[in-house]
Amino acid sequence: MNIYPWQDDLWKRLVPPLPHALLLKGRSGIGKLDFADYLAQSLLCESPLQDGKACNACVSCSWFANACHPDFRRIEPESELTESGRKVRQITIDQIRSLAGFMNLSTHRNGYRIVLIHPAEAMNTHAANALLKTLEEPSGKSLFLLVSHKPHQILPTILSRCQAIAMPFPGPAEAEKWLRGQGISEPAPYLSEAGQAPLVALHLAGEDPSLRERFLQEIASPSSLDAVAVAEIFQKTDLSMILRWLQKWCHDLASCAFSGKIRYFPDLSDKIMEVSRKSDKFELMRFQRTLLEAQKISIHPVNARLFLEELVLNYISLTVK
Ligand SMILES: [Zn+2]
């Protein structure tokens, strides 16, 4: 484990003593969580290197690698049923309360006691209020690491008790270089599709490109698009992935219509311009909201084939004049 090259400068600036609570904020897919993890491991390490980085060899580092370090807690959302019976992923008050014992114990190795909360915006109000009490009475060498890409959704009273760090992200050249180092020989199209977020680009490159190409090819010709056939072909595919492709495609169509800009699929700009010209741009914007809603139920659709067929028919109706 190590940090990403675009985080090197930040690492040098983070000199102990650190405040009791840090908020690592920034867009998705730039390595905030990995950085938080590495910072925690390094602060807990018993023989850190000269630059403060973890040695990856001591008992503490091996505990950390095995997710069993007694002075470290990771709080992530658990699924909960709401009153309407819908499942949402939240960080609950019980999860925050369970920290009480941990915060009051003396640490095992007489060092830091670290709590990582990710994503911090997933705390519901009760959980956030419970955390507030703990943040107001910091004990000993404790450190809270809050990681968030939606800091505006966190209670202001919590924000005011954290030192915020805007997490850096790489420029295009640095991102491309890093992706090549990960074995992606042609990173540029993935980076465009990922909105320049390197970790998202890496994930996209791992998706089956032939499947994506095939899907894009189909929807790039809406006038000859056969919704039944497309649903048949892609019903066994990860639906949230298909939805993401369709969302990005429709974003490009709308954006091209309104401002001439193409963000995700610059390679297909000719096709996008052509389809965009024939589309109803306001309907396209409405359709994007439909797709967002669809994304929520895409994990467990009642019938994947019908689900896809309906979406594709909807898409055809607004792209064919
Ligand atoms: Zn170590």
PDB file of C-alpha atoms and ligand atoms in Angstrom:
ATOM      1  CA  MET A   1       0.000   0.000   0.000  1.00  0.00           C
ATOM      2  CA  ASN A   2       1.156   3.513  -0.756  1.00  0.00           C
ATOM      3  CA  ILE A   3      -0.273   6.906  -1.671  1.00  0.00           C
ATOM      4  CA  TYR A   4      -0.804   8.061  -5.272  1.00  0.00           C
ATOM      5  CA  PRO A   5       1.834  10.267  -6.922  1.00  0.00           C
ATOM      6  CA  TRP A   6      -0.532  13.274  -7.001  1.00  0.00           C
ATOM      7  CA  GLN A   7      -0.788  13.059  -3.205  1.00  0.00           C
ATOM      8  CA  ASP A   8       2.958  13.368  -2.534  1.00  0.00           C
ATOM      9  CA  ASP A   9       2.924  17.111  -1.862  1.00  0.00           C
ATOM     10  CA  LEU A  10      -0.012  16.805   0.501  1.00  0.00           C
ATOM     11  CA  TRP A  11       1.822  14.071   2.402  1.00  0.00           C
ATOM     12  CA  LYS A  12       4.811  16.350   2.943  1.00  0.00           C
ATOM     13  CA  ARG A  13       2.543  19.100   4.247  1.00  0.00           C
ATOM     14  CA  LEU A  14       0.806  16.838   6.789  1.00  0.00           C
ATOM     15  CA  VAL A  15       3.255  17.134   9.628  1.00  0.00           C
ATOM     16  CA  PRO A  16       2.273  15.967  13.125  1.00  0.00           C
ATOM     17  CA  PRO A  17       0.900  16.973  15.526  1.00  0.00           C
ATOM     18  CA  LEU A  18      -2.341  16.604  13.599  1.00  0.00           C
ATOM     19  CA  PRO A  19      -5.663  18.061  14.770  1.00  0.00           C
ATOM     20  CA  HIS A  20      -8.213  15.711  16.353  1.00  0.00           C
ATOM     21  CA  ALA A  21     -10.382  15.586  13.254  1.00  0.00           C
ATOM     22  CA  LEU A  22      -9.544  15.814   9.560  1.00  0.00           C
ATOM     23  CA  LEU A  23     -12.045  15.999   6.723  1.00  0.00           C
ATOM     24  CA  LEU A  24     -10.608  14.676   3.456  1.00  0.00           C
ATOM     25  CA  LYS A  25     -12.897  16.057   0.794  1.00  0.00           C
ATOM     26  CA  GLY A  26     -12.889  16.023  -2.971  1.00  0.00           C
ATOM     27  CA  ARG A  27     -14.462  14.388  -5.982  1.00  0.00           C
ATOM     28  CA  SER A  28     -14.951  10.632  -6.332  1.00  0.00           C
ATOM     29  CA  GLY A  29     -12.304   8.415  -7.828  1.00  0.00           C
ATOM     30  CA  ILE A  30      -9.175  10.343  -6.848  1.00  0.00           C
ATOM     31  CA  GLY A  31      -8.010   8.120  -3.985  1.00  0.00           C
ATOM     32  CA  LYS A  32      -9.243   9.914  -0.847  1.00  0.00           C
ATOM     33  CA  LEU A  33     -10.101   6.723   1.009  1.00  0.00           C
ATOM     34  CA  ASP A  34      -6.808   5.037   0.116  1.00  0.00           C
ATOM     35  CA  PHE A  35      -4.996   8.106   1.393  1.00  0.00           C
ATOM     36  CA  ALA A  36      -6.945   8.060   4.674  1.00  0.00           C
ATOM     37  CA  ASP A  37      -6.154   4.368   5.108  1.00  0.00           C
ATOM     38  CA  TYR A  38      -2.483   4.888   4.447  1.00  0.00           C
ATOM     39  CA  LEU A  39      -2.309   7.863   6.787  1.00  0.00           C
ATOM     40  CA  ALA A  40      -3.911   5.780   9.549  1.00  0.00           C
ATOM     41  CA  GLN A  41      -1.541   2.870   8.967  1.00  0.00           C
ATOM     42  CA  SER A  42       1.472   5.195   8.951  1.00  0.00           C
ATOM     43  CA  LEU A  43       0.480   6.970  12.174  1.00  0.00           C
ATOM     44  CA  LEU A  44      -0.002   3.607  13.877  1.00  0.00           C
ATOM     45  CA  CYS A  45       3.223   2.104  12.478  1.00  0.00           C
ATOM     46  CA  GLU A  46       5.868   1.337  15.110  1.00  0.00           C
ATOM     47  CA  SER A  47       8.881   2.064  12.953  1.00  0.00           C
ATOM     48  CA  PRO A  48       7.794   4.543  10.285  1.00  0.00           C
ATOM     49  CA  LEU A  49      10.241   5.484   7.542  1.00  0.00           C
ATOM     50  CA  GLN A  50      11.974   8.838   7.499  1.00  0.00           C
ATOM     51  CA  ASP A  51       9.194  10.458   5.492  1.00  0.00           C
ATOM     52  CA  GLY A  52       6.636   9.229   8.017  1.00  0.00           C
ATOM     53  CA  LYS A  53       5.337   6.433   5.817  1.00  0.00           C
ATOM     54  CA  ALA A  54       4.407   3.009   7.158  1.00  0.00           C
ATOM     55  CA  CYS A  55       7.159   0.377   7.226  1.00  0.00           C
ATOM     56  CA  ASN A  56       4.814  -2.444   6.128  1.00  0.00           C
ATOM     57  CA  ALA A  57       6.846  -4.811   8.294  1.00  0.00           C
ATOM     58  CA  CYS A  58       6.078  -4.216  11.972  1.00  0.00           C
ATOM     59  CA  VAL A  59       3.371  -5.903  14.069  1.00  0.00           C
ATOM     60  CA  SER A  60       1.186  -2.825  13.829  1.00  0.00           C
ATOM     61  CA  CYS A  61       1.406  -2.736  10.019  1.00  0.00           C
ATOM     62  CA  SER A  62       0.543  -6.412   9.804  1.00  0.00           C
ATOM     63  CA  TRP A  63      -2.465  -5.910  12.103  1.00  0.00           C
ATOM     64  CA  PHE A  64      -3.523  -3.054   9.883  1.00  0.00           C
ATOM     65  CA  ALA A  65      -3.142  -5.127   6.724  1.00  0.00           C
ATOM     66  CA  ASN A  66      -5.285  -7.833   8.288  1.00  0.00           C
ATOM     67  CA  ALA A  67      -7.957  -5.313   9.317  1.00  0.00           C
ATOM     68  CA  CYS A  68      -7.568  -6.190  12.987  1.00  0.00           C
ATOM     69  CA  HIS A  69      -5.620  -3.278  14.472  1.00  0.00           C
ATOM     70  CA  PRO A  70      -7.002  -2.777  17.994  1.00  0.00           C
ATOM     71  CA  ASP A  71      -6.453   1.004  17.887  1.00  0.00           C
ATOM     72  CA  PHE A  72      -8.231   1.514  14.571  1.00  0.00           C
ATOM     73  CA  ARG A  73     -11.942   1.538  13.753  1.00  0.00           C
ATOM     74  CA  ARG A  74     -13.545   1.876  10.352  1.00  0.00           C
ATOM     75  CA  ILE A  75     -17.135   3.070  10.195  1.00  0.00           C
ATOM     76  CA  GLU A  76     -18.982   2.463   6.927  1.00  0.00           C
ATOM     77  CA  PRO A  77     -22.703   2.413   6.092  1.00  0.00           C
ATOM     78  CA  GLU A  78     -24.906  -0.496   6.986  1.00  0.00           C
ATOM     79  CA  SER A  79     -28.165  -1.198   5.194  1.00  0.00           C
ATOM     80  CA  GLU A  80     -31.231  -0.121   7.103  1.00  0.00           C
ATOM     81  CA  LEU A  81     -34.922  -0.289   6.340  1.00  0.00           C
ATOM     82  CA  THR A  82     -36.704   3.046   6.351  1.00  0.00           C
ATOM     83  CA  GLU A  83     -40.320   3.531   7.419  1.00  0.00           C
ATOM     84  CA  SER A  84     -41.442   3.162   3.827  1.00  0.00           C
ATOM     85  CA  GLY A  85     -39.707  -0.217   3.694  1.00  0.00           C
ATOM     86  CA  ARG A  86     -36.976   0.979   1.343  1.00  0.00           C
ATOM     87  CA  LYS A  87     -33.395  -0.105   2.019  1.00  0.00           C
ATOM     88  CA  VAL A  88     -30.913   2.729   2.425  1.00  0.00           C
ATOM     89  CA  ARG A  89     -27.264   2.641   3.326  1.00  0.00           C
ATOM     90  CA  GLN A  90     -26.574   4.807   6.334  1.00  0.00           C
ATOM     91  CA  ILE A  91     -24.133   5.167   9.172  1.00  0.00           C
ATOM     92  CA  THR A  92     -26.328   4.746  12.233  1.00  0.00           C
ATOM     93  CA  ILE A  93     -26.252   6.088  15.761  1.00  0.00           C
ATOM     94  CA  ASP A  94     -25.497   2.595  17.079  1.00  0.00           C
ATOM     95  CA  GLN A  95     -22.342   2.481  14.981  1.00  0.00           C
ATOM     96  CA  ILE A  96     -21.183   5.811  16.423  1.00  0.00           C
ATOM     97  CA  ARG A  97     -22.207   4.828  19.959  1.00  0.00           C
ATOM     98  CA  SER A  98     -20.199   1.620  19.641  1.00  0.00           C
ATOM     99  CA  LEU A  99     -17.116   3.860  19.537  1.00  0.00           C
ATOM    100  CA  ALA A 100     -17.623   5.038  23.117  1.00  0.00           C
ATOM    101  CA  GLY A 101     -15.795   2.110  24.697  1.00  0.00           C
ATOM    102  CA  PHE A 102     -13.067   2.303  22.090  1.00  0.00           C
ATOM    103  CA  MET A 103     -12.495   6.011  22.717  1.00  0.00           C
ATOM    104  CA  ASN A 104     -12.207   5.553  26.471  1.00  0.00           C
ATOM    105  CA  LEU A 105      -9.805   2.628  26.509  1.00  0.00           C
ATOM    106  CA  SER A 106      -6.118   3.299  26.669  1.00  0.00           C
ATOM    107  CA  THR A 107      -4.510   2.368  23.385  1.00  0.00           C
ATOM    108  CA  HIS A 108      -2.785  -0.975  22.983  1.00  0.00           C
ATOM    109  CA  ARG A 109       0.490   0.361  21.700  1.00  0.00           C
ATOM    110  CA  ASN A 110       0.438   3.679  23.520  1.00  0.00           C
ATOM    111  CA  GLY A 111       0.036   5.563  20.285  1.00  0.00           C
ATOM    112  CA  TYR A 112      -2.773   6.975  18.210  1.00  0.00           C
ATOM    113  CA  ARG A 113      -6.374   5.873  18.359  1.00  0.00           C
ATOM    114  CA  ILE A 114      -7.897   6.374  14.917  1.00  0.00           C
ATOM    115  CA  VAL A 115     -11.466   6.295  13.610  1.00  0.00           C
ATOM    116  CA  LEU A 116     -12.086   6.428   9.874  1.00  0.00           C
ATOM    117  CA  ILE A 117     -15.605   7.381   8.762  1.00  0.00           C
ATOM    118  CA  HIS A 118     -16.431   6.816   5.111  1.00  0.00           C
ATOM    119  CA  PRO A 119     -18.373   8.284   3.448  1.00  0.00           C
ATOM    120  CA  ALA A 120     -18.992  10.819   6.188  1.00  0.00           C
ATOM    121  CA  GLU A 121     -22.137  12.157   4.496  1.00  0.00           C
ATOM    122  CA  ALA A 122     -23.774   8.754   5.060  1.00  0.00           C
ATOM    123  CA  MET A 123     -24.182   9.539   8.774  1.00  0.00           C
ATOM    124  CA  ASN A 124     -27.824  10.168   9.530  1.00  0.00           C
ATOM    125  CA  THR A 125     -28.705  13.102  11.807  1.00  0.00           C
ATOM    126  CA  HIS A 126     -28.736  10.997  14.975  1.00  0.00           C
ATOM    127  CA  ALA A 127     -25.366   9.502  14.141  1.00  0.00           C
ATOM    128  CA  ALA A 128     -23.920  12.909  13.340  1.00  0.00           C
ATOM    129  CA  ASN A 129     -25.170  14.365  16.624  1.00  0.00           C
ATOM    130  CA  ALA A 130     -23.677  11.463  18.539  1.00  0.00           C
ATOM    131  CA  LEU A 131     -20.353  12.005  16.781  1.00  0.00           C
ATOM    132  CA  LEU A 132     -20.507  15.689  17.617  1.00  0.00           C
ATOM    133  CA  LYS A 133     -20.373  14.889  21.337  1.00  0.00           C
ATOM    134  CA  THR A 134     -17.227  12.834  20.808  1.00  0.00           C
ATOM    135  CA  LEU A 135     -15.611  15.533  18.669  1.00  0.00           C
ATOM    136  CA  GLU A 136     -16.306  18.115  21.355  1.00  0.00           C
ATOM    137  CA  GLU A 137     -14.396  16.139  23.974  1.00  0.00           C
ATOM    138  CA  PRO A 138     -11.308  14.866  22.209  1.00  0.00           C
ATOM    139  CA  SER A 139      -9.429  12.395  24.326  1.00  0.00           C
ATOM    140  CA  GLY A 140      -5.702  11.754  24.230  1.00  0.00           C
ATOM    141  CA  LYS A 141      -4.017  11.065  20.925  1.00  0.00           C
ATOM    142  CA  SER A 142      -7.228  10.370  19.032  1.00  0.00           C
ATOM    143  CA  LEU A 143      -7.787  11.170  15.387  1.00  0.00           C
ATOM    144  CA  PHE A 144     -10.998  11.159  13.377  1.00  0.00           C
ATOM    145  CA  LEU A 145     -10.578  10.838   9.627  1.00  0.00           C
ATOM    146  CA  LEU A 146     -13.741  11.803   7.783  1.00  0.00           C
ATOM    147  CA  VAL A 147     -13.769  11.069   4.068  1.00  0.00           C
ATOM    148  CA  SER A 148     -16.389  12.670   1.860  1.00  0.00           C
ATOM    149  CA  HIS A 149     -17.185  13.657  -1.701  1.00  0.00           C
ATOM    150  CA  LYS A 150     -20.381  15.428  -0.600  1.00  0.00           C
ATOM    151  CA  PRO A 151     -19.221  17.571   2.334  1.00  0.00           C
ATOM    152  CA  HIS A 152     -22.209  19.929   1.857  1.00  0.00           C
ATOM    153  CA  GLN A 153     -24.373  17.082   3.178  1.00  0.00           C
ATOM    154  CA  ILE A 154     -22.501  16.927   6.490  1.00  0.00           C
ATOM    155  CA  LEU A 155     -23.812  18.862   9.511  1.00  0.00           C
ATOM    156  CA  PRO A 156     -22.130  22.289   9.685  1.00  0.00           C
ATOM    157  CA  THR A 157     -21.433  21.738  13.393  1.00  0.00           C
ATOM    158  CA  ILE A 158     -19.355  18.694  12.466  1.00  0.00           C
ATOM    159  CA  LEU A 159     -17.588  20.507   9.637  1.00  0.00           C
ATOM    160  CA  SER A 160     -16.629  23.326  11.986  1.00  0.00           C
ATOM    161  CA  ARG A 161     -14.810  20.854  14.238  1.00  0.00           C
ATOM    162  CA  CYS A 162     -12.752  19.324  11.443  1.00  0.00           C
ATOM    163  CA  GLN A 163      -9.763  20.654   9.620  1.00  0.00           C
ATOM    164  CA  ALA A 164     -10.741  20.293   5.973  1.00  0.00           C
ATOM    165  CA  ILE A 165      -8.258  19.137   3.371  1.00  0.00           C
ATOM    166  CA  ALA A 166      -9.148  19.523  -0.296  1.00  0.00           C
ATOM    167  CA  MET A 167      -7.757  16.319  -1.766  1.00  0.00           C
ATOM    168  CA  PRO A 168      -5.568  16.859  -4.835  1.00  0.00           C
ATOM    169  CA  PHE A 169      -6.249  15.252  -8.179  1.00  0.00           C
ATOM    170  CA  PRO A 170      -3.844  14.796 -11.079  1.00  0.00           C
ATOM    171  CA  GLY A 171      -3.775  16.771 -14.298  1.00  0.00           C
ATOM    172  CA  PRO A 172      -4.496  14.813 -17.505  1.00  0.00           C
ATOM    173  CA  ALA A 173      -0.836  14.088 -18.259  1.00  0.00           C
ATOM    174  CA  GLU A 174      -0.111  12.790 -14.769  1.00  0.00           C
ATOM    175  CA  ALA A 175      -3.297  10.716 -14.747  1.00  0.00           C
ATOM    176  CA  GLU A 176      -2.433   9.172 -18.119  1.00  0.00           C
ATOM    177  CA  LYS A 177       1.080   8.369 -16.966  1.00  0.00           C
ATOM    178  CA  TRP A 178      -0.252   6.686 -13.842  1.00  0.00           C
ATOM    179  CA  LEU A 179      -2.825   4.652 -15.799  1.00  0.00           C
ATOM    180  CA  ARG A 180      -0.134   3.480 -18.237  1.00  0.00           C
ATOM    181  CA  GLY A 181       1.792   2.316 -15.194  1.00  0.00           C
ATOM    182  CA  GLN A 182      -1.288   0.261 -14.285  1.00  0.00           C
ATOM    183  CA  GLY A 183      -1.118  -1.477 -17.652  1.00  0.00           C
ATOM    184  CA  ILE A 184      -3.685   0.623 -19.537  1.00  0.00           C
ATOM    185  CA  SER A 185      -1.986   1.349 -22.851  1.00  0.00           C
ATOM    186  CA  GLU A 186      -4.615   3.809 -24.197  1.00  0.00           C
ATOM    187  CA  PRO A 187      -5.863   5.642 -21.105  1.00  0.00           C
ATOM    188  CA  ALA A 188      -7.222   8.847 -22.719  1.00  0.00           C
ATOM    189  CA  PRO A 189     -10.733   7.626 -23.684  1.00  0.00           C
ATOM    190  CA  TYR A 190     -11.248   6.054 -20.261  1.00  0.00           C
ATOM    191  CA  LEU A 191     -10.160   9.266 -18.556  1.00  0.00           C
ATOM    192  CA  SER A 192     -12.621  11.297 -20.641  1.00  0.00           C
ATOM    193  CA  GLU A 193     -15.396   8.892 -19.810  1.00  0.00           C
ATOM    194  CA  ALA A 194     -14.436   9.028 -16.138  1.00  0.00           C
ATOM    195  CA  GLY A 195     -14.527  12.827 -16.076  1.00  0.00           C
ATOM    196  CA  GLN A 196     -10.721  12.726 -15.480  1.00  0.00           C
ATOM    197  CA  ALA A 197     -10.967  10.735 -12.234  1.00  0.00           C
ATOM    198  CA  PRO A 198      -8.075   8.240 -12.468  1.00  0.00           C
ATOM    199  CA  LEU A 199      -9.502   5.489 -10.239  1.00  0.00           C
ATOM    200  CA  VAL A 200     -12.816   5.573 -12.084  1.00  0.00           C
ATOM    201  CA  ALA A 201     -10.896   5.358 -15.368  1.00  0.00           C
ATOM    202  CA  LEU A 202      -9.019   2.323 -14.069  1.00  0.00           C
ATOM    203  CA  HIS A 203     -12.325   0.693 -13.180  1.00  0.00           C
ATOM    204  CA  LEU A 204     -13.814   1.479 -16.585  1.00  0.00           C
ATOM    205  CA  ALA A 205     -10.798   0.001 -18.334  1.00  0.00           C
ATOM    206  CA  GLY A 206     -11.527  -3.203 -16.439  1.00  0.00           C
ATOM    207  CA  GLU A 207     -15.038  -3.368 -17.877  1.00  0.00           C
ATOM    208  CA  ASP A 208     -15.539  -5.377 -21.020  1.00  0.00           C
ATOM    209  CA  PRO A 209     -14.814  -2.785 -23.726  1.00  0.00           C
ATOM    210  CA  SER A 210     -16.365  -4.839 -26.506  1.00  0.00           C
ATOM    211  CA  LEU A 211     -19.652  -4.942 -24.631  1.00  0.00           C
ATOM    212  CA  ARG A 212     -19.603  -1.191 -24.092  1.00  0.00           C
ATOM    213  CA  GLU A 213     -18.730  -0.548 -27.716  1.00  0.00           C
ATOM    214  CA  ARG A 214     -21.576  -2.760 -28.807  1.00  0.00           C
ATOM    215  CA  PHE A 215     -24.057  -0.959 -26.580  1.00  0.00           C
ATOM    216  CA  LEU A 216     -22.885   2.480 -27.719  1.00  0.00           C
ATOM    217  CA  GLN A 217     -23.069   1.357 -31.329  1.00  0.00           C
ATOM    218  CA  GLU A 218     -26.693   0.351 -30.815  1.00  0.00           C
ATOM    219  CA  ILE A 219     -27.843   3.551 -29.135  1.00  0.00           C
ATOM    220  CA  ALA A 220     -25.845   5.725 -31.530  1.00  0.00           C
ATOM    221  CA  SER A 221     -28.402   4.870 -34.240  1.00  0.00           C
ATOM    222  CA  PRO A 222     -31.751   5.418 -32.541  1.00  0.00           C
ATOM    223  CA  SER A 223     -33.749   5.381 -35.777  1.00  0.00           C
ATOM    224  CA  SER A 224     -32.842   1.752 -36.414  1.00  0.00           C
ATOM    225  CA  LEU A 225     -32.696   0.747 -32.745  1.00  0.00           C
ATOM    226  CA  ASP A 226     -34.669  -2.354 -31.799  1.00  0.00           C
ATOM    227  CA  ALA A 227     -35.560  -2.091 -28.098  1.00  0.00           C
ATOM    228  CA  VAL A 228     -36.669  -5.721 -27.805  1.00  0.00           C
ATOM    229  CA  ALA A 229     -33.448  -7.004 -29.352  1.00  0.00           C
ATOM    230  CA  VAL A 230     -31.227  -4.743 -27.231  1.00  0.00           C
ATOM    231  CA  ALA A 231     -33.020  -5.814 -24.051  1.00  0.00           C
ATOM    232  CA  GLU A 232     -32.543  -9.430 -25.089  1.00  0.00           C
ATOM    233  CA  ILE A 233     -28.803  -8.985 -25.641  1.00  0.00           C
ATOM    234  CA  PHE A 234     -28.008  -6.991 -22.497  1.00  0.00           C
ATOM    235  CA  GLN A 235     -30.459  -8.382 -19.925  1.00  0.00           C
ATOM    236  CA  LYS A 236     -27.762 -10.561 -18.325  1.00  0.00           C
ATOM    237  CA  THR A 237     -25.286  -7.682 -18.098  1.00  0.00           C
ATOM    238  CA  ASP A 238     -24.780  -5.606 -14.948  1.00  0.00           C
ATOM    239  CA  LEU A 239     -27.706  -3.185 -15.336  1.00  0.00           C
ATOM    240  CA  SER A 240     -26.164  -0.369 -13.334  1.00  0.00           C
ATOM    241  CA  MET A 241     -23.208  -0.466 -15.731  1.00  0.00           C
ATOM    242  CA  ILE A 242     -25.547  -0.216 -18.754  1.00  0.00           C
ATOM    243  CA  LEU A 243     -27.364   2.646 -17.073  1.00  0.00           C
ATOM    244  CA  ARG A 244     -24.085   4.445 -16.477  1.00  0.00           C
ATOM    245  CA  TRP A 245     -23.231   4.192 -20.189  1.00  0.00           C
ATOM    246  CA  LEU A 246     -26.691   5.448 -21.137  1.00  0.00           C
ATOM    247  CA  GLN A 247     -26.503   8.285 -18.591  1.00  0.00           C
ATOM    248  CA  LYS A 248     -23.153   9.438 -19.933  1.00  0.00           C
ATOM    249  CA  TRP A 249     -24.312   9.133 -23.503  1.00  0.00           C
ATOM    250  CA  CYS A 250     -27.436  11.209 -22.780  1.00  0.00           C
ATOM    251  CA  HIS A 251     -25.368  13.741 -20.861  1.00  0.00           C
ATOM    252  CA  ASP A 252     -23.196  14.190 -23.954  1.00  0.00           C
ATOM    253  CA  LEU A 253     -26.276  14.508 -26.187  1.00  0.00           C
ATOM    254  CA  ALA A 254     -27.802  17.213 -23.998  1.00  0.00           C
ATOM    255  CA  SER A 255     -24.537  19.002 -23.399  1.00  0.00           C
ATOM    256  CA  CYS A 256     -23.808  18.969 -27.136  1.00  0.00           C
ATOM    257  CA  ALA A 257     -27.246  20.457 -27.825  1.00  0.00           C
ATOM    258  CA  PHE A 258     -26.932  23.215 -25.232  1.00  0.00           C
ATOM    259  CA  SER A 259     -23.274  24.169 -25.366  1.00  0.00           C
ATOM    260  CA  GLY A 260     -21.595  22.062 -28.061  1.00  0.00           C
ATOM    261  CA  LYS A 261     -19.440  20.341 -25.426  1.00  0.00           C
ATOM    262  CA  ILE A 262     -18.847  16.587 -25.342  1.00  0.00           C
ATOM    263  CA  ARG A 263     -17.426  15.254 -22.111  1.00  0.00           C
ATOM    264  CA  TYR A 264     -17.520  11.489 -21.981  1.00  0.00           C
ATOM    265  CA  PHE A 265     -17.297  10.151 -25.518  1.00  0.00           C
ATOM    266  CA  PRO A 266     -15.230  12.614 -27.562  1.00  0.00           C
ATOM    267  CA  ASP A 267     -14.273   9.725 -29.883  1.00  0.00           C
ATOM    268  CA  LEU A 268     -17.912   9.472 -30.934  1.00  0.00           C
ATOM    269  CA  SER A 269     -18.482  13.198 -31.404  1.00  0.00           C
ATOM    270  CA  ASP A 270     -19.790  12.852 -34.989  1.00  0.00           C
ATOM    271  CA  LYS A 271     -22.475  10.416 -33.912  1.00  0.00           C
ATOM    272  CA  ILE A 272     -23.313  12.466 -30.818  1.00  0.00           C
ATOM    273  CA  MET A 273     -23.766  15.645 -32.879  1.00  0.00           C
ATOM    274  CA  GLU A 274     -25.982  13.811 -35.334  1.00  0.00           C
ATOM    275  CA  VAL A 275     -28.250  12.246 -32.691  1.00  0.00           C
ATOM    276  CA  SER A 276     -28.230  15.420 -30.627  1.00  0.00           C
ATOM    277  CA  ARG A 277     -29.565  17.463 -33.564  1.00  0.00           C
ATOM    278  CA  LYS A 278     -32.570  15.175 -33.875  1.00  0.00           C
ATOM    279  CA  SER A 279     -33.279  15.018 -30.150  1.00  0.00           C
ATOM    280  CA  ASP A 280     -35.580  17.040 -27.966  1.00  0.00           C
ATOM    281  CA  LYS A 281     -33.049  18.520 -25.567  1.00  0.00           C
ATOM    282  CA  PHE A 282     -35.537  19.300 -22.800  1.00  0.00           C
ATOM    283  CA  GLU A 283     -36.911  15.777 -22.964  1.00  0.00           C
ATOM    284  CA  LEU A 284     -33.314  14.579 -22.772  1.00  0.00           C
ATOM    285  CA  MET A 285     -32.845  16.451 -19.520  1.00  0.00           C
ATOM    286  CA  ARG A 286     -36.013  14.898 -18.124  1.00  0.00           C
ATOM    287  CA  PHE A 287     -34.827  11.484 -19.266  1.00  0.00           C
ATOM    288  CA  GLN A 288     -31.614  11.935 -17.319  1.00  0.00           C
ATOM    289  CA  ARG A 289     -33.650  12.277 -14.141  1.00  0.00           C
ATOM    290  CA  THR A 290     -35.521   9.105 -15.100  1.00  0.00           C
ATOM    291  CA  LEU A 291     -32.178   7.350 -15.486  1.00  0.00           C
ATOM    292  CA  LEU A 292     -31.052   8.522 -12.049  1.00  0.00           C
ATOM    293  CA  GLU A 293     -34.210   7.061 -10.551  1.00  0.00           C
ATOM    294  CA  ALA A 294     -33.710   3.876 -12.565  1.00  0.00           C
ATOM    295  CA  GLN A 295     -30.181   3.571 -11.187  1.00  0.00           C
ATOM    296  CA  LYS A 296     -31.664   3.164  -7.695  1.00  0.00           C
ATOM    297  CA  ILE A 297     -33.743   0.130  -8.639  1.00  0.00           C
ATOM    298  CA  SER A 298     -31.278  -1.340 -11.132  1.00  0.00           C
ATOM    299  CA  ILE A 299     -29.786  -3.661  -8.507  1.00  0.00           C
ATOM    300  CA  HIS A 300     -33.021  -5.593  -8.090  1.00  0.00           C
ATOM    301  CA  PRO A 301     -35.314  -4.943 -11.029  1.00  0.00           C
ATOM    302  CA  VAL A 302     -38.341  -7.219 -11.134  1.00  0.00           C
ATOM    303  CA  ASN A 303     -37.634  -8.100 -14.738  1.00  0.00           C
ATOM    304  CA  ALA A 304     -34.313  -7.046 -16.245  1.00  0.00           C
ATOM    305  CA  ARG A 305     -35.429  -7.523 -19.842  1.00  0.00           C
ATOM    306  CA  LEU A 306     -38.582  -5.409 -19.503  1.00  0.00           C
ATOM    307  CA  PHE A 307     -36.674  -2.825 -17.454  1.00  0.00           C
ATOM    308  CA  LEU A 308     -34.160  -2.352 -20.280  1.00  0.00           C
ATOM    309  CA  GLU A 309     -36.760  -2.491 -23.027  1.00  0.00           C
ATOM    310  CA  GLU A 310     -38.759   0.298 -21.424  1.00  0.00           C
ATOM    311  CA  LEU A 311     -35.706   2.515 -21.003  1.00  0.00           C
ATOM    312  CA  VAL A 312     -34.602   1.984 -24.601  1.00  0.00           C
ATOM    313  CA  LEU A 313     -38.112   2.715 -25.924  1.00  0.00           C
ATOM    314  CA  ASN A 314     -38.121   5.865 -23.850  1.00  0.00           C
ATOM    315  CA  TYR A 315     -34.734   6.819 -25.311  1.00  0.00           C
ATOM    316  CA  ILE A 316     -35.922   6.192 -28.889  1.00  0.00           C
ATOM    317  CA  SER A 317     -39.016   8.352 -28.386  1.00  0.00           C
ATOM    318  CA  LEU A 318     -36.937  11.412 -27.531  1.00  0.00           C
ATOM    319  CA  THR A 319     -34.104  10.957 -30.006  1.00  0.00           C
ATOM    320  CA  VAL A 320     -36.103  10.214 -33.164  1.00  0.00           C
ATOM    321  CA  LYS A 321     -38.108  13.084 -34.610  1.00  0.00           C
TER     322      LYS A 321
HETATM  323 ZN    ZN B   1       5.054  -0.484  10.439  1.00  0.00          ZN
END
